[in-house]
XYZ file of C-alpha atoms in Angstrom:
381
model
C 23.418 0.971 -80.929
C 23.137 -0.401 -77.400
C 21.925 2.771 -75.779
C 18.833 4.751 -76.581
C 18.897 8.518 -75.917
C 19.026 9.004 -72.144
C 15.999 10.784 -70.755
C 15.746 12.408 -67.349
C 15.443 9.268 -65.224
C 15.960 10.630 -61.741
C 15.785 7.314 -59.911
C 18.381 5.733 -62.196
C 20.735 8.686 -61.791
C 20.372 8.613 -58.010
C 21.017 4.851 -57.905
C 24.122 5.138 -60.067
C 25.523 8.069 -58.063
C 25.049 6.227 -54.784
C 26.814 3.191 -56.240
C 29.629 5.410 -57.526
C 30.011 7.029 -54.085
C 30.174 3.648 -52.366
C 32.885 2.562 -54.806
C 34.998 5.675 -54.230
C 34.695 5.340 -50.475
C 35.605 1.670 -50.424
C 38.210 1.743 -53.248
C 37.570 -1.884 -54.051
C 37.392 -3.885 -57.313
C 34.197 -3.016 -59.156
C 32.539 -5.823 -61.131
C 29.456 -5.494 -63.342
C 27.186 -8.196 -64.739
C 26.100 -7.483 -68.322
C 24.195 -9.500 -70.896
C 20.914 -9.795 -72.758
C 17.630 -10.470 -70.980
C 17.008 -13.872 -69.363
C 20.651 -14.922 -69.651
C 20.986 -15.647 -65.916
C 22.722 -12.493 -64.616
C 20.399 -11.994 -61.665
C 20.585 -15.689 -60.742
C 24.366 -15.354 -60.484
C 23.940 -12.189 -58.442
C 21.716 -14.150 -56.044
C 24.345 -16.909 -55.904
C 26.920 -14.354 -54.760
C 24.609 -13.323 -51.950
C 24.051 -16.957 -50.994
C 27.735 -17.958 -51.111
C 29.556 -14.879 -49.802
C 26.973 -12.910 -47.847
C 24.173 -13.556 -45.370
C 22.128 -15.694 -47.751
C 18.374 -15.250 -48.118
C 16.723 -13.805 -45.021
C 13.152 -14.318 -43.804
C 11.878 -11.192 -45.531
C 13.329 -12.254 -48.887
C 11.885 -15.762 -48.565
C 8.476 -14.271 -47.781
C 8.674 -12.099 -50.898
C 9.735 -15.018 -53.067
C 6.837 -17.140 -51.834
C 4.577 -14.753 -53.744
C 6.944 -14.823 -56.738
C 6.955 -18.642 -56.838
C 3.155 -18.854 -56.592
C 2.796 -16.266 -59.337
C 5.330 -18.122 -61.506
C 3.404 -21.394 -61.316
C 0.135 -19.668 -62.134
C 1.681 -17.937 -65.148
C 3.059 -21.278 -66.345
C -0.401 -22.854 -66.101
C -2.148 -19.946 -67.848
C 0.467 -19.841 -70.627
C 0.158 -23.584 -71.159
C -3.649 -23.441 -71.393
C -3.618 -20.619 -73.949
C -0.794 -22.067 -76.057
C -2.301 -25.569 -76.162
C -5.499 -24.106 -77.546
C -3.616 -22.063 -80.169
C -1.558 -25.053 -81.303
C -4.629 -27.297 -81.549
C -6.491 -24.695 -83.628
C -3.446 -24.381 -85.880
C -3.431 -28.170 -86.192
C -7.051 -28.135 -87.362
C -6.260 -25.425 -89.895
C -3.171 -27.224 -91.237
C -4.618 -30.716 -90.758
C -1.546 -31.601 -88.663
C -2.220 -34.620 -86.380
C 0.663 -33.754 -84.042
C -0.564 -30.221 -83.411
C -4.130 -31.454 -82.987
C -2.928 -33.641 -80.111
C -1.874 -30.497 -78.219
C -5.489 -29.916 -77.210
C -6.067 -30.503 -73.500
C -8.091 -33.722 -73.619
C -9.116 -34.989 -70.195
C -12.494 -33.932 -68.817
C -11.025 -32.874 -65.469
C -8.164 -31.069 -67.188
C -10.548 -29.155 -69.489
C -12.606 -27.963 -66.524
C -9.389 -27.060 -64.700
C -8.109 -25.175 -67.749
C -11.241 -23.043 -67.867
C -10.892 -22.134 -64.192
C -7.199 -21.300 -64.547
C -7.857 -19.198 -67.652
C -10.166 -16.936 -65.632
C -7.747 -16.360 -62.746
C -6.048 -13.023 -62.219
C -2.493 -13.388 -63.508
C -0.831 -12.120 -60.329
C -3.161 -13.887 -57.887
C -0.785 -15.620 -55.480
C -3.222 -17.518 -53.250
C -2.922 -21.276 -53.632
C -6.158 -23.012 -52.693
C -6.337 -26.838 -52.682
C -8.650 -26.631 -55.712
C -6.188 -24.478 -57.644
C -3.355 -26.903 -56.910
C -5.441 -29.816 -58.211
C -6.380 -27.808 -61.303
C -2.782 -26.949 -62.171
C -1.651 -30.523 -61.551
C -4.456 -31.873 -63.781
C -3.362 -29.525 -66.579
C 0.325 -30.410 -66.276
C -0.444 -34.149 -66.313
C -2.794 -33.996 -69.301
C -1.426 -35.832 -72.403
C -2.243 -32.897 -74.678
C -0.373 -30.428 -72.471
C 2.593 -32.784 -72.142
C 2.696 -33.268 -75.917
C 2.749 -29.491 -76.386
C 5.524 -28.995 -73.813
C 7.723 -31.792 -75.136
C 7.317 -31.403 -78.902
C 6.076 -27.901 -79.691
C 7.442 -25.639 -76.943
C 9.379 -23.638 -79.568
C 6.077 -22.365 -80.965
C 4.965 -20.935 -77.629
C 4.746 -17.147 -77.545
C 5.250 -16.064 -74.864
C 7.464 -19.089 -74.147
C 7.309 -21.242 -71.052
C 10.117 -20.270 -68.648
C 13.171 -22.494 -68.136
C 11.993 -23.264 -64.602
C 8.711 -24.898 -65.719
C 9.649 -28.527 -65.054
C 11.358 -27.687 -61.767
C 8.360 -25.902 -60.265
C 5.881 -28.394 -61.744
C 7.697 -31.151 -59.833
C 7.390 -29.192 -56.562
C 3.815 -27.990 -56.802
C 2.643 -30.179 -53.903
C 5.314 -28.827 -51.553
C 4.830 -25.248 -52.722
C 1.070 -25.480 -52.115
C 1.518 -26.281 -48.406
C 0.332 -23.551 -46.054
C 3.663 -23.640 -44.202
C 5.717 -23.468 -47.416
C 8.918 -21.427 -47.216
C 10.942 -21.102 -50.451
C 14.181 -23.080 -50.458
C 17.451 -21.652 -51.755
C 16.859 -23.440 -55.069
C 13.317 -22.057 -55.313
C 14.662 -18.523 -54.945
C 17.497 -19.106 -57.401
C 15.113 -20.496 -60.027
C 12.315 -17.960 -59.538
C 12.752 -15.085 -61.955
C 11.985 -11.447 -61.240
C 12.721 -9.127 -64.135
C 15.494 -6.664 -63.243
C 14.301 -3.091 -63.767
C 16.765 -1.254 -61.541
C 20.454 -1.111 -60.737
C 21.441 -3.249 -57.755
C 24.838 -3.438 -56.103
C 26.360 -5.396 -53.257
C 29.759 -5.295 -51.534
C 30.956 -8.805 -50.699
C 33.996 -10.240 -48.946
C 36.073 -13.045 -50.424
C 39.088 -13.947 -48.300
C 40.955 -10.714 -47.607
C 39.447 -8.893 -50.572
C 36.188 -6.964 -50.850
C 34.398 -6.687 -54.192
C 31.562 -4.500 -55.397
C 29.178 -6.368 -57.711
C 26.561 -4.591 -59.833
C 23.537 -6.148 -61.547
C 21.451 -4.453 -64.246
C 18.431 -5.373 -66.377
C 19.196 -7.015 -69.725
C 16.103 -6.299 -71.828
C 16.494 -3.757 -74.602
C 14.470 -1.166 -72.717
C 16.758 -1.413 -69.668
C 20.112 -1.011 -71.444
C 19.927 2.775 -71.561
C 20.633 2.690 -67.806
C 23.885 0.738 -68.142
C 26.059 3.707 -69.020
C 25.578 5.154 -65.527
C 27.538 2.210 -64.075
C 30.485 1.995 -66.482
C 33.031 4.239 -64.769
C 35.870 2.605 -62.801
C 34.772 -0.935 -63.672
C 37.519 -3.476 -62.977
C 35.865 -6.474 -64.625
C 32.883 -7.147 -66.875
C 31.123 -10.463 -66.307
C 29.162 -11.012 -69.509
C 26.477 -13.692 -69.238
C 25.271 -15.425 -72.411
C 22.670 -18.192 -72.427
C 23.809 -21.243 -74.408
C 20.203 -22.352 -74.860
C 19.471 -19.048 -76.633
C 20.563 -20.533 -79.975
C 17.049 -21.970 -80.403
C 15.072 -19.055 -78.930
C 13.635 -15.751 -80.134
C 13.528 -12.383 -78.415
C 10.289 -11.552 -76.656
C 10.777 -7.935 -77.785
C 11.199 -8.938 -81.445
C 10.279 -12.440 -82.592
C 12.308 -11.980 -85.784
C 15.602 -11.896 -83.851
C 17.409 -14.958 -82.509
C 18.452 -14.511 -78.875
C 21.987 -15.799 -79.319
C 22.558 -13.630 -82.386
C 21.480 -10.632 -80.311
C 23.660 -11.640 -77.347
C 26.812 -12.118 -79.464
C 26.274 -8.791 -81.252
C 25.699 -7.048 -77.917
C 28.917 -8.494 -76.507
C 30.895 -7.389 -79.571
C 29.667 -3.836 -79.096
C 30.444 -3.825 -75.372
C 33.931 -5.284 -75.820
C 34.757 -2.583 -78.387
C 33.846 0.314 -76.091
C 36.797 2.529 -75.229
C 35.450 2.653 -71.654
C 36.503 -0.986 -71.255
C 39.842 -0.856 -73.093
C 41.736 -1.834 -69.917
C 38.948 -3.827 -68.281
C 39.076 -7.595 -67.794
C 36.241 -9.392 -69.559
C 34.948 -12.791 -68.491
C 32.203 -14.527 -70.472
C 29.878 -16.961 -68.719
C 28.364 -19.376 -71.239
C 25.377 -20.124 -69.060
C 22.515 -22.658 -68.908
C 24.851 -25.484 -69.859
C 22.478 -27.992 -68.222
C 19.647 -27.008 -70.572
C 21.974 -26.738 -73.560
C 23.425 -30.256 -73.335
C 19.905 -31.719 -73.435
C 18.531 -29.412 -76.102
C 21.202 -30.047 -78.749
C 20.101 -33.685 -78.848
C 16.773 -32.610 -80.369
C 17.474 -29.198 -81.948
C 20.687 -29.075 -84.030
C 23.223 -26.420 -83.081
C 23.707 -25.987 -86.832
C 20.133 -24.658 -87.064
C 21.697 -21.293 -86.153
C 25.329 -21.791 -87.181
C 25.190 -23.315 -90.656
C 29.004 -23.481 -90.925
C 29.245 -25.681 -87.850
C 30.123 -29.185 -89.064
C 31.497 -30.846 -85.920
C 29.736 -33.279 -83.568
C 26.424 -31.488 -83.025
C 25.514 -33.563 -79.972
C 28.746 -32.816 -78.106
C 28.028 -29.751 -75.909
C 31.730 -29.016 -75.381
C 32.373 -29.074 -79.122
C 29.454 -26.703 -79.710
C 30.634 -24.400 -76.913
C 34.147 -24.260 -78.384
C 32.701 -23.208 -81.724
C 30.639 -20.510 -80.020
C 33.772 -19.184 -78.282
C 35.398 -18.921 -81.705
C 32.397 -17.003 -83.101
C 32.331 -14.625 -80.125
C 36.076 -13.959 -80.291
C 36.012 -13.389 -84.059
C 33.087 -10.953 -83.979
C 34.491 -9.155 -80.951
C 37.922 -8.757 -82.590
C 36.347 -7.327 -85.756
C 34.318 -4.822 -83.727
C 37.390 -3.687 -81.775
C 39.503 -3.310 -84.910
C 36.800 -1.137 -86.488
C 36.874 1.165 -83.457
C 40.635 1.066 -82.993
C 40.443 -0.636 -79.600
C 43.294 -3.029 -78.838
C 42.392 -6.718 -78.718
C 42.894 -8.555 -75.439
C 42.273 -11.895 -73.794
C 38.684 -12.928 -73.108
C 38.154 -15.548 -70.413
C 35.379 -18.130 -70.703
C 33.491 -20.332 -68.257
C 30.782 -22.898 -68.924
C 28.206 -22.301 -66.208
C 24.917 -23.469 -64.760
C 23.832 -20.514 -62.650
C 21.489 -22.531 -60.392
C 24.294 -24.937 -59.363
C 25.681 -23.396 -56.170
C 28.708 -25.692 -55.811
C 29.768 -25.106 -59.414
C 29.303 -21.340 -59.153
C 31.370 -21.225 -55.954
C 34.314 -22.794 -57.812
C 33.864 -20.489 -60.801
C 33.643 -17.330 -58.680
C 36.840 -18.377 -56.887
C 38.592 -18.750 -60.240
C 37.259 -15.405 -61.483
C 38.383 -13.619 -58.324
C 42.012 -14.212 -59.339
C 41.446 -12.379 -62.629
C 39.649 -9.523 -60.847
C 42.315 -9.101 -58.161
C 45.096 -9.298 -60.753
C 43.488 -6.482 -62.749
C 42.980 -4.371 -59.605
C 46.658 -4.682 -58.668
C 47.680 -3.702 -62.174
C 45.303 -0.713 -62.186
C 46.771 0.454 -58.883
C 50.227 0.502 -60.503
C 51.684 -1.788 -57.860
C 52.851 -4.348 -60.389
C 52.377 -5.587 -63.914
C 49.965 -8.436 -63.378
C 50.725 -11.652 -65.175
C 48.041 -12.576 -67.649
C 45.973 -15.374 -66.039
C 45.378 -18.453 -68.135
C 42.070 -18.685 -70.014
C 39.572 -20.805 -68.131
C 36.400 -22.756 -68.622
C 37.380 -24.963 -71.546
C 35.822 -28.391 -71.849
């Protein structure tokens, strides 16, 4: 089941009631982002703020300066620990490739020891710390580990590793202020319900963001009433990743199963559902080295064609969703798909504009003003 027994979580109840009150007062289309953890929901929520609202103010940029510094330090600490583990495993298995994951350079080894002893959430960037992190990132052993053995990292390196590594000099400056891209790529785990009312043309929308980790899903049910549209975000790169909560479970398998359960809920029987197949930029590079068929054994098309792989995934999602709805007696309906890269602002602007037509169409139909024509499916390659 998606939801664990709901305990008395006063803050969650208060948040959800306030959101419900704001919806009733405004009487506007209500849209909720759902999906498994680290799929990109919150990045899209930030894009909405950037595109249709006031953007990122001074206070938010100040907060994210600490987040960015902390992110880089966590990347460095994770890399140091994982390189050591892989090298030790290489010695045990007599594997030359794994042995080469050991941080080799004298300066890098000294830097690694200093970084290892730092407090994880220390956000102060001294010139020495910047040099240490740069020495580690440039070390051949660390680069070998990142390029060839990143799948063995637990915890894994975040998707934003290369981006922030390339900007470490700029980020270390005393006058550094996070750019829009820095904020979009910096991840803060969602542990509360957040909502925002935004204007697009003549229409106002209420968007809701929730945490995607297993432990956060019990809160979702508080936000399900009067939802016009579900925006389900699924990471394409998840096909080669494991859950942090349970290393035995593939992330994409979990995400597809979660979507099937959501789509079969009677609460959403008349709700529009749009699926964002996200992290397309990472996906199109990854399938060149890790076969898509490593998860989907029946897939026998061109494994290096990202569009072909995405089409197959749409088929899998639709099939599993239809089976789940038939089991629960919920009528099948159209699911709309988009291939997305959440950090690409121009692309997301176009996609949100396309989605708004589906949302408005559903709102008009719900109001009984007309029978909305079924919009055409979108997002195909």
